[in-house]
Amino acid sequence: GESVGLHLPTLSVQEGDNSIINCAYSNSASDYFIWYKQESGKGPQFIIDIRSNMDKRQGQRVTVLLNKTVKHLSLQIAATQPGDSAVYFCAEILNTGGFKTIFGAGTRLFVKA
Amino acid sequence: ETGVTQSPTHLIKTRGQQVTLRCSSQSGHNTVSWYQQALGQGPQFIFQYYREEENGRGNFPPRFSGLQFPNYSSELNVNALELDDSALYLCASSLGYGTDTQYFGPGTRLTVL
């Protein structure tokens, strides 16, 4: 079916620690994946993306890892800050005669000062 | 801010009524996508429009319809409202379709009583 799920609904980390948010996807035909951050009262905000021909991609303080063998994505946030507190979604884009973005359920990240 | 605006911010309707939600995309963005986000869940793709034509649709019934206009504005129409239609409705604009980065608006909170 069309679903992108997350292993952990909530994650609490200490400020300065690294955070890892995981995601499992079920559509092996997907070739593009995105991580979004959603703060309260706002729409999702693009963080980082990765194509299926890559295993790893790094941005500023964030790294996305893709394991196609087990259909798993992860988002790593280095030196987590209070401003990183939000809900994080992974999403995949399917092209089935038209493009659609399939979001997962989300993980809420709490950063303790 | 993303430059994508939505109106109204909040809306209350009763079951069976019809509603129109509006979105103003970033100037120059030819694609708009609409999502439904129930409380505590990830956004669910409704449909996407590219240059005023539907370019992809999720698993939503025909009573969900849309329009995209040449001035980078768009509408989501929902007929025969049901209680389960209560959600945050998000629009996102992008330059093209497919894997182009989507920029989300803050959403319209619809409550159906």
Coordinates of N, CA and C in Angstrom, one line a residue:
Chain A
G1 N 0.8 -1.2 0.0 CA 0.0 0.0 0.0 C 0.8 1.3 0.0
E2 N 0.2 2.4 0.0 CA 1.0 3.6 0.0 C 1.1 4.1 1.4
S3 N 2.2 3.9 2.0 CA 2.4 4.4 3.4 C 3.8 4.7 3.7
V4 N 4.0 5.7 4.5 CA 5.4 6.0 5.0 C 5.2 6.1 6.5
G5 N 5.8 5.3 7.2 CA 5.6 5.3 8.7 C 6.9 5.6 9.4
L6 N 6.7 6.0 10.7 CA 7.9 6.3 11.5 C 7.9 5.3 12.7
H7 N 9.1 5.0 13.1 CA 9.3 4.1 14.2 C 8.9 4.7 15.6
L8 N 9.3 6.0 15.8 CA 9.2 6.6 17.1 C 8.3 7.8 17.0
P9 N 7.1 7.8 17.7 CA 6.3 8.9 17.6 C 6.8 10.1 18.4
T10 N 7.6 10.0 19.5 CA 8.2 11.1 20.2 C 9.7 10.8 20.5
L11 N 10.4 11.8 20.5 CA 11.8 11.7 20.8 C 12.2 12.9 21.7
S12 N 12.9 12.6 22.8 CA 13.3 13.7 23.7 C 14.8 13.6 23.8
V13 N 15.5 14.7 23.6 CA 17.0 14.7 23.6 C 17.4 16.0 24.4
Q14 N 18.6 15.9 24.9 CA 19.3 17.0 25.6 C 19.9 17.9 24.6
E15 N 19.8 19.2 24.9 CA 20.4 20.2 24.0 C 21.9 19.9 23.9
G16 N 22.3 20.0 22.6 CA 23.7 19.7 22.3 C 24.0 18.2 21.9
D17 N 23.0 17.3 22.2 CA 23.2 16.0 21.7 C 22.8 15.8 20.3
N18 N 23.1 14.7 19.7 CA 22.6 14.4 18.3 C 21.3 13.7 18.4
S19 N 20.4 14.0 17.4 CA 19.1 13.4 17.3 C 19.1 12.5 16.1
I20 N 18.4 11.4 16.2 CA 18.2 10.5 15.0 C 16.7 10.2 14.9
I21 N 16.1 10.5 13.8 CA 14.7 10.2 13.6 C 14.6 9.2 12.5
N22 N 13.8 8.2 12.7 CA 13.8 7.1 11.7 C 12.4 7.1 11.0
C23 N 12.4 6.4 9.8 CA 11.2 6.3 9.0 C 11.4 5.1 8.1
A24 N 10.2 4.4 8.0 CA 10.2 3.2 7.1 C 9.2 3.6 6.0
Y25 N 9.5 3.2 4.8 CA 8.6 3.4 3.7 C 8.3 2.1 3.0
S26 N 7.2 2.1 2.3 CA 6.8 0.8 1.7 C 6.8 0.8 0.2
N27 N 7.0 1.9 -0.5 CA 6.9 2.0 -1.9 C 8.3 1.9 -2.5
S28 N 8.7 0.7 -3.0 CA 10.0 0.6 -3.5 C 10.2 1.3 -4.9
A29 N 9.1 1.7 -5.5 CA 9.2 2.5 -6.7 C 9.5 4.0 -6.5
S30 N 9.5 4.4 -5.3 CA 9.8 5.8 -5.0 C 11.2 6.1 -5.2
D31 N 11.5 7.2 -5.8 CA 12.9 7.5 -6.1 C 13.4 8.9 -5.5
Y32 N 12.5 9.4 -4.7 CA 12.8 10.7 -4.1 C 12.2 10.8 -2.7
F33 N 13.0 11.3 -1.8 CA 12.5 11.3 -0.4 C 12.9 12.7 0.2
I34 N 12.0 13.1 1.1 CA 12.2 14.5 1.7 C 12.0 14.4 3.2
W35 N 12.7 15.2 4.0 CA 12.4 15.4 5.4 C 11.8 16.8 5.5
Y36 N 10.7 16.9 6.3 CA 10.1 18.2 6.6 C 10.1 18.4 8.1
K37 N 10.1 19.7 8.5 CA 10.0 20.1 9.9 C 8.7 20.9 10.0
Q38 N 7.8 20.6 10.9 CA 6.6 21.4 11.1 C 6.5 21.9 12.5
E39 N 6.6 23.2 12.7 CA 6.4 23.9 14.0 C 4.9 24.2 14.2
S40 N 4.6 24.4 15.4 CA 3.2 24.7 15.7 C 2.7 25.9 15.0
G41 N 1.5 25.7 14.3 CA 0.9 26.8 13.7 C 1.4 27.1 12.3
K42 N 2.4 26.3 11.8 CA 3.0 26.5 10.5 C 2.8 25.3 9.6
G43 N 3.0 25.5 8.3 CA 3.1 24.4 7.4 C 4.4 23.7 7.5
P44 N 4.5 22.6 6.9 CA 5.8 21.9 6.8 C 6.9 22.7 6.1
Q45 N 8.1 22.6 6.6 CA 9.2 23.3 6.0 C 10.3 22.3 5.5
F46 N 10.7 22.4 4.3 CA 11.7 21.5 3.7 C 13.0 21.6 4.5
I47 N 13.6 20.4 4.8 CA 14.8 20.4 5.5 C 15.9 19.9 4.5
I48 N 15.7 18.7 4.0 CA 16.7 18.0 3.2 C 16.1 17.0 2.3
D49 N 16.6 16.7 1.2 CA 16.1 15.6 0.3 C 17.2 14.7 -0.1
I50 N 16.7 13.5 -0.7 CA 17.7 12.6 -1.2 C 17.0 11.7 -2.3
R51 N 17.8 11.5 -3.3 CA 17.3 10.6 -4.4 C 17.7 9.2 -4.1
S52 N 17.0 8.3 -4.8 CA 17.2 6.9 -4.5 C 18.6 6.3 -5.0
N53 N 19.3 7.1 -5.8 CA 20.6 6.7 -6.3 C 21.7 7.1 -5.3
M54 N 21.3 7.7 -4.1 CA 22.2 8.1 -3.1 C 22.0 7.3 -1.8
D55 N 23.0 7.2 -1.0 CA 22.8 6.6 0.3 C 22.8 7.6 1.4
K56 N 23.5 8.7 1.2 CA 23.7 9.7 2.2 C 23.7 11.1 1.6
R57 N 23.2 12.1 2.3 CA 23.3 13.5 1.9 C 23.4 14.3 3.1
Q58 N 24.3 15.3 3.1 CA 24.5 16.2 4.2 C 24.1 17.6 3.9
G59 N 23.5 18.2 5.0 CA 23.2 19.6 4.9 C 23.8 20.3 6.1
Q60 N 23.3 21.5 6.4 CA 23.8 22.2 7.6 C 23.3 21.5 8.8
R61 N 24.1 20.9 9.6 CA 23.7 20.2 10.8 C 22.8 19.0 10.6
V62 N 22.4 18.7 9.4 CA 21.5 17.6 9.2 C 22.1 16.6 8.1
T63 N 21.8 15.3 8.3 CA 22.2 14.3 7.4 C 21.1 13.4 7.2
V64 N 20.8 13.0 6.0 CA 19.8 12.0 5.7 C 20.5 10.8 5.1
L65 N 20.1 9.6 5.7 CA 20.6 8.3 5.2 C 19.4 7.5 4.6
L66 N 19.7 6.9 3.5 CA 18.7 6.0 2.8 C 19.3 4.6 2.7
N67 N 18.5 3.7 3.2 CA 18.8 2.3 3.0 C 17.7 1.6 2.2
K68 N 17.9 1.5 0.9 CA 16.9 0.9 0.0 C 16.6 -0.5 0.3
T69 N 17.6 -1.2 0.8 CA 17.4 -2.7 1.0 C 16.3 -3.0 2.0
V70 N 16.3 -2.1 3.0 CA 15.3 -2.3 4.1 C 14.2 -1.2 4.1
K71 N 14.3 -0.4 3.0 CA 13.3 0.7 2.9 C 13.3 1.6 4.1
H72 N 14.4 2.1 4.5 CA 14.5 2.9 5.7 C 15.2 4.2 5.4
L73 N 14.7 5.3 6.0 CA 15.3 6.6 6.0 C 15.6 7.0 7.4
S74 N 16.6 7.8 7.6 CA 16.8 8.5 8.9 C 17.3 9.9 8.7
L75 N 17.0 10.7 9.7 CA 17.4 12.1 9.7 C 18.2 12.3 11.0
Q76 N 19.4 12.7 10.8 CA 20.3 13.0 11.9 C 20.5 14.5 12.0
I77 N 20.3 14.9 13.3 CA 20.5 16.4 13.6 C 21.6 16.5 14.5
A78 N 22.7 17.2 14.2 CA 23.8 17.3 15.0 C 23.6 18.5 16.0
A79 N 24.2 18.3 17.2 CA 24.1 19.4 18.2 C 22.8 20.0 18.3
T80 N 21.8 19.2 18.6 CA 20.4 19.6 18.6 C 20.2 20.9 19.5
Q81 N 19.4 21.8 19.0 CA 19.1 23.0 19.7 C 17.6 23.1 20.0
P82 N 17.3 24.0 21.0 CA 15.9 24.2 21.3 C 15.0 24.5 20.1
G83 N 15.6 25.3 19.2 CA 14.8 25.6 18.0 C 14.5 24.5 17.1
D84 N 15.1 23.3 17.3 CA 14.8 22.1 16.5 C 13.6 21.4 17.0
S85 N 13.0 21.8 18.2 CA 11.8 21.2 18.7 C 10.7 21.4 17.7
A86 N 10.1 20.3 17.2 CA 9.1 20.4 16.2 C 8.6 19.0 15.9
V87 N 7.7 18.8 15.0 CA 7.4 17.5 14.4 C 8.1 17.3 13.1
Y88 N 8.7 16.2 12.9 CA 9.4 15.9 11.7 C 8.7 14.8 10.9
F89 N 8.6 15.0 9.6 CA 7.9 14.1 8.7 C 8.9 13.7 7.6
C90 N 8.9 12.4 7.3 CA 9.5 12.0 6.1 C 8.4 11.9 5.0
A91 N 8.8 12.0 3.8 CA 7.8 11.9 2.7 C 8.5 11.4 1.5
E92 N 7.7 10.7 0.7 CA 8.3 10.2 -0.6 C 7.4 10.7 -1.7
I93 N 8.0 10.8 -2.9 CA 7.2 11.3 -4.1 C 7.1 10.1 -5.0
L94 N 5.8 9.8 -5.4 CA 5.5 8.7 -6.3 C 5.1 9.3 -7.6
N95 N 5.5 8.7 -8.7 CA 5.0 9.1 -10.0 C 4.2 8.0 -10.6
T96 N 2.9 8.1 -10.4 CA 2.0 7.0 -10.9 C 1.1 7.6 -12.0
G97 N 1.7 8.2 -13.0 CA 0.9 8.8 -14.0 C 0.5 10.2 -13.5
G98 N 1.0 10.7 -12.5 CA 0.8 12.0 -11.8 C 1.6 11.9 -10.6
F99 N 2.1 13.0 -10.1 CA 3.0 13.0 -9.0 C 2.2 13.2 -7.7
K100 N 2.5 12.4 -6.6 CA 1.9 12.6 -5.3 C 2.9 12.4 -4.3
T101 N 2.8 13.2 -3.2 CA 3.7 13.2 -2.1 C 3.0 12.4 -1.0
I102 N 3.7 11.4 -0.4 CA 3.1 10.6 0.6 C 3.9 10.9 1.9
F103 N 3.2 11.4 2.9 CA 3.8 11.8 4.2 C 3.7 10.6 5.2
G104 N 4.6 10.5 6.1 CA 4.5 9.7 7.2 C 3.7 10.4 8.3
A105 N 3.6 9.7 9.5 CA 2.7 10.2 10.6 C 3.5 11.2 11.4
G106 N 4.8 11.3 11.4 CA 5.5 12.3 12.1 C 6.1 11.8 13.4
T107 N 7.2 12.4 13.8 CA 7.9 12.3 15.1 C 8.0 13.6 15.7
R108 N 7.6 13.7 17.0 CA 7.7 15.0 17.7 C 9.1 14.9 18.4
L109 N 9.9 15.9 18.2 CA 11.2 16.1 18.8 C 11.1 17.1 19.9
F110 N 11.4 16.7 21.1 CA 11.6 17.6 22.3 C 13.0 17.8 22.6
V111 N 13.5 19.1 22.7 CA 14.8 19.3 23.1 C 14.9 20.0 24.4
K112 N 15.5 19.3 25.4 CA 15.6 19.7 26.8 C 16.8 20.6 26.9
A113 N 16.6 21.8 27.5 CA 17.7 22.7 27.7 C 18.5 22.3 28.9
Chain B
E1 N 9.5 33.2 6.1 CA 8.2 32.9 5.5 C 8.4 32.4 4.1
T2 N 7.4 31.6 3.7 CA 7.5 30.9 2.4 C 6.9 31.7 1.3
G3 N 6.2 32.8 1.6 CA 5.5 33.5 0.5 C 4.2 32.9 0.0
V4 N 3.8 31.8 0.7 CA 2.5 31.2 0.3 C 1.5 31.6 1.4
T5 N 0.4 32.1 1.0 CA -0.6 32.5 2.0 C -1.9 31.7 1.7
Q6 N -2.7 31.6 2.8 CA -4.0 30.9 2.7 C -5.0 31.6 3.5
S7 N -6.2 31.5 3.0 CA -7.4 32.2 3.7 C -8.6 31.3 3.6
P8 N -9.5 31.3 4.6 CA -9.2 32.0 5.9 C -8.3 31.2 6.7
T9 N -8.0 31.7 7.9 CA -7.2 31.0 8.8 C -7.9 29.9 9.5
H10 N -9.1 30.2 9.9 CA -10.0 29.3 10.6 C -11.4 29.4 10.0
L11 N -12.1 28.3 10.0 CA -13.5 28.2 9.4 C -14.3 27.2 10.1
I12 N -15.5 27.5 10.4 CA -16.4 26.5 11.0 C -17.6 26.4 10.1
K13 N -17.9 25.1 9.8 CA -19.1 24.8 8.9 C -19.9 23.7 9.6
T14 N -21.1 23.5 9.0 CA -21.9 22.3 9.5 C -21.9 21.3 8.4
R15 N -22.2 20.1 8.9 CA -22.3 18.9 8.0 C -23.2 19.2 6.8
G16 N -22.8 18.8 5.6 CA -23.6 19.0 4.4 C -23.4 20.3 3.7
Q17 N -22.7 21.2 4.3 CA -22.4 22.5 3.7 C -21.3 22.3 2.7
Q18 N -21.0 23.4 1.9 CA -19.9 23.4 1.0 C -18.9 24.5 1.5
V19 N -17.6 24.3 1.2 CA -16.6 25.2 1.6 C -15.6 25.5 0.5
T20 N -15.1 26.7 0.4 CA -14.0 27.0 -0.5 C -12.8 27.6 0.2
L21 N -11.7 27.0 0.1 CA -10.5 27.5 0.7 C -9.6 28.1 -0.4
R22 N -8.8 29.1 0.0 CA -8.0 29.8 -1.0 C -6.5 29.8 -0.7
C23 N -5.7 29.8 -1.7 CA -4.3 29.8 -1.6 C -3.7 30.7 -2.6
S24 N -2.7 31.5 -2.1 CA -1.9 32.3 -3.0 C -0.5 31.8 -3.1
S25 N -0.1 31.3 -4.2 CA 1.3 30.8 -4.4 C 2.3 31.8 -4.5
Q26 N 3.6 31.4 -4.4 CA 4.7 32.3 -4.8 C 4.6 32.7 -6.2
S27 N 4.9 33.9 -6.5 CA 4.9 34.4 -7.9 C 5.8 33.5 -8.8
G28 N 5.3 33.1 -9.9 CA 6.1 32.3 -10.8 C 6.0 30.8 -10.6
H29 N 5.4 30.4 -9.5 CA 5.2 28.9 -9.2 C 4.0 28.4 -10.0
N30 N 4.3 27.4 -10.9 CA 3.3 26.9 -11.7 C 2.5 25.7 -11.1
T31 N 2.9 25.2 -10.0 CA 2.3 24.1 -9.4 C 1.8 24.3 -8.0
V32 N 0.6 23.9 -7.7 CA 0.1 24.0 -6.4 C -0.5 22.6 -6.0
S33 N -0.2 22.2 -4.8 CA -0.7 20.9 -4.2 C -1.5 21.2 -3.0
W34 N -2.5 20.4 -2.8 CA -3.3 20.6 -1.6 C -3.2 19.3 -0.7
Y35 N -3.2 19.5 0.6 CA -3.1 18.4 1.6 C -4.1 18.6 2.7
Q36 N -4.5 17.5 3.2 CA -5.4 17.5 4.4 C -4.6 16.9 5.6
Q37 N -4.5 17.6 6.7 CA -3.8 17.1 7.8 C -4.7 17.0 9.0
A38 N -5.0 15.8 9.4 CA -5.8 15.6 10.6 C -4.9 15.8 11.8
L39 N -5.5 16.0 12.9 CA -4.8 16.3 14.2 C -3.9 15.1 14.5
G40 N -2.6 15.4 14.7 CA -1.7 14.4 15.1 C -1.2 13.4 14.0
Q41 N -1.5 13.8 12.8 CA -1.1 13.0 11.6 C -0.4 13.7 10.6
G42 N 0.2 13.0 9.7 CA 0.9 13.7 8.6 C 0.0 14.1 7.5
P43 N 0.4 15.1 6.7 CA -0.5 15.6 5.6 C -0.8 14.5 4.7
Q44 N -2.0 14.5 4.2 CA -2.5 13.5 3.1 C -2.7 14.3 1.8
F45 N -2.1 13.8 0.8 CA -2.1 14.5 -0.5 C -3.5 14.4 -1.1
I46 N -4.1 15.5 -1.5 CA -5.4 15.6 -2.1 C -5.3 15.6 -3.6
F47 N -4.6 16.6 -4.1 CA -4.3 16.7 -5.6 C -3.3 17.8 -5.8
Q48 N -2.9 17.8 -7.1 CA -1.9 18.7 -7.5 C -2.3 19.3 -8.9
Y49 N -2.1 20.6 -9.0 CA -2.4 21.3 -10.3 C -1.1 21.9 -10.8
Y50 N -1.0 21.7 -12.1 CA 0.2 22.3 -12.8 C -0.4 23.1 -14.0
R51 N -0.1 24.4 -14.0 CA -0.6 25.3 -15.1 C -2.1 25.0 -15.4
E52 N -2.8 25.0 -14.3 CA -4.3 25.0 -14.3 C -4.9 23.7 -14.6
E53 N -4.1 22.6 -14.7 CA -4.7 21.3 -15.0 C -4.3 20.3 -13.9
E54 N -5.2 19.5 -13.5 CA -4.9 18.5 -12.5 C -3.8 17.6 -12.9
N55 N -2.8 17.4 -12.1 CA -1.6 16.7 -12.4 C -1.3 15.5 -11.5
G56 N -2.3 15.1 -10.7 CA -2.1 14.0 -9.8 C -3.2 14.1 -8.7
R57 N -3.6 13.0 -8.2 CA -4.7 13.0 -7.2 C -4.5 11.9 -6.2
G58 N -4.8 12.2 -5.0 CA -4.7 11.2 -3.9 C -6.0 10.5 -3.8
N59 N -6.2 9.7 -2.7 CA -7.4 8.9 -2.5 C -8.5 9.7 -1.8
F60 N -8.9 10.7 -2.5 CA -10.0 11.6 -2.0 C -11.2 11.5 -3.0
P61 N -12.4 11.5 -2.4 CA -13.6 11.4 -3.3 C -13.8 12.7 -4.2
P62 N -14.6 12.6 -5.2 CA -14.8 13.7 -6.1 C -15.4 14.9 -5.5
R63 N -16.0 14.8 -4.3 CA -16.5 16.0 -3.7 C -15.4 17.0 -3.3
F64 N -14.1 16.5 -3.4 CA -13.0 17.4 -3.2 C -12.6 17.8 -4.6
S65 N -12.6 19.1 -4.9 CA -12.2 19.6 -6.2 C -11.4 20.8 -6.1
G66 N -10.7 21.2 -7.2 CA -9.9 22.3 -7.1 C -9.8 23.1 -8.4
L67 N -9.3 24.3 -8.3 CA -9.1 25.2 -9.4 C -7.8 25.9 -9.2
Q68 N -7.1 26.1 -10.3 CA -5.9 26.9 -10.3 C -6.0 28.0 -11.3
F69 N -5.6 29.2 -10.9 CA -5.8 30.4 -11.8 C -4.5 30.9 -12.3
P70 N -4.5 31.7 -13.4 CA -3.3 32.2 -14.0 C -2.5 33.1 -13.1
N71 N -3.2 33.7 -12.1 CA -2.5 34.7 -11.3 C -1.9 34.1 -10.0
Y72 N -1.6 32.8 -10.1 CA -0.9 32.0 -9.0 C -1.8 31.8 -7.8
S73 N -3.1 32.0 -7.9 CA -4.0 31.6 -6.8 C -4.7 30.3 -7.2
S74 N -5.2 29.7 -6.1 CA -5.9 28.4 -6.3 C -7.0 28.3 -5.3
E75 N -7.9 27.3 -5.5 CA -9.0 27.1 -4.6 C -9.1 25.6 -4.4
L76 N -9.5 25.2 -3.2 CA -9.9 23.9 -2.8 C -11.4 24.0 -2.4
N77 N -12.2 23.2 -3.1 CA -13.7 23.1 -2.8 C -14.0 21.8 -2.3
V78 N -14.8 21.8 -1.2 CA -15.3 20.5 -0.7 C -16.8 20.6 -0.5
N79 N -17.5 19.7 -1.2 CA -19.0 19.7 -1.1 C -19.4 18.7 -0.1
A80 N -20.7 18.8 0.3 CA -21.3 17.8 1.2 C -20.4 17.5 2.4
L81 N -20.0 18.5 3.2 CA -19.0 18.3 4.2 C -19.5 17.2 5.2
E82 N -18.5 16.5 5.6 CA -18.7 15.4 6.6 C -17.8 15.8 7.9
L83 N -18.2 15.2 9.0 CA -17.5 15.5 10.2 C -16.0 15.2 10.1
D84 N -15.7 14.1 9.4 CA -14.3 13.7 9.2 C -13.5 14.6 8.3
D85 N -14.1 15.6 7.7 CA -13.4 16.6 6.9 C -12.7 17.6 7.8
S86 N -13.0 17.6 9.1 CA -12.4 18.5 10.0 C -10.9 18.3 10.1
A87 N -10.1 19.3 9.7 CA -8.7 19.1 9.6 C -8.0 20.4 9.3
L88 N -6.7 20.4 9.2 CA -5.9 21.5 8.7 C -5.7 21.3 7.2
Y89 N -6.0 22.2 6.4 CA -5.8 22.1 4.9 C -4.6 23.0 4.5
L90 N -3.7 22.3 3.9 CA -2.4 23.0 3.5 C -2.3 23.1 2.0
C91 N -1.8 24.2 1.5 CA -1.4 24.2 0.1 C 0.1 24.4 0.1
A92 N 0.6 24.0 -1.0 CA 2.1 24.1 -1.2 C 2.3 24.5 -2.7
S93 N 3.2 25.4 -2.9 CA 3.5 25.8 -4.3 C 4.9 25.4 -4.6
S94 N 5.1 25.1 -5.9 CA 6.5 24.8 -6.4 C 6.6 25.3 -7.8
L95 N 7.9 25.5 -8.2 CA 8.1 26.1 -9.5 C 7.6 25.1 -10.6
G96 N 8.0 23.9 -10.5 CA 7.5 22.9 -11.5 C 6.8 21.8 -10.7
Y97 N 6.8 20.6 -11.2 CA 6.2 19.5 -10.5 C 7.2 18.4 -10.3
G98 N 6.8 17.3 -9.8 CA 7.8 16.2 -9.6 C 8.6 16.5 -8.3
T99 N 9.8 16.7 -8.4 CA 10.7 16.8 -7.3 C 11.1 18.2 -6.9
D100 N 10.4 19.2 -7.5 CA 10.7 20.6 -7.2 C 10.3 20.8 -5.7
T101 N 11.0 21.6 -5.0 CA 10.8 21.9 -3.6 C 9.4 22.6 -3.5
Q102 N 8.6 22.0 -2.5 CA 7.3 22.6 -2.2 C 7.4 23.6 -1.0
Y103 N 6.8 24.7 -1.2 CA 6.7 25.7 -0.1 C 5.3 25.8 0.4
F104 N 5.2 25.5 1.7 CA 3.8 25.4 2.3 C 3.3 26.7 2.9
G105 N 2.0 26.8 2.8 CA 1.4 27.9 3.5 C 1.1 27.5 4.9
P106 N 0.6 28.4 5.7 CA 0.3 28.0 7.2 C -1.0 27.2 7.4
G107 N -1.8 27.1 6.3 CA -3.0 26.2 6.5 C -4.2 26.9 6.9
T108 N -5.3 26.3 6.6 CA -6.7 26.7 7.0 C -7.2 25.6 7.9
R109 N -7.6 26.0 9.1 CA -8.2 25.0 10.1 C -9.7 25.0 9.8
L110 N -10.2 23.9 9.3 CA -11.6 23.7 9.1 C -12.2 22.8 10.2
T111 N -13.3 23.3 10.8 CA -14.0 22.5 11.7 C -15.4 22.3 11.2
V112 N -15.9 21.0 11.1 CA -17.2 20.7 10.7 C -18.0 20.1 11.9
L113 N -19.1 20.8 12.1 CA -20.0 20.4 13.3 C -21.2 19.7 12.8

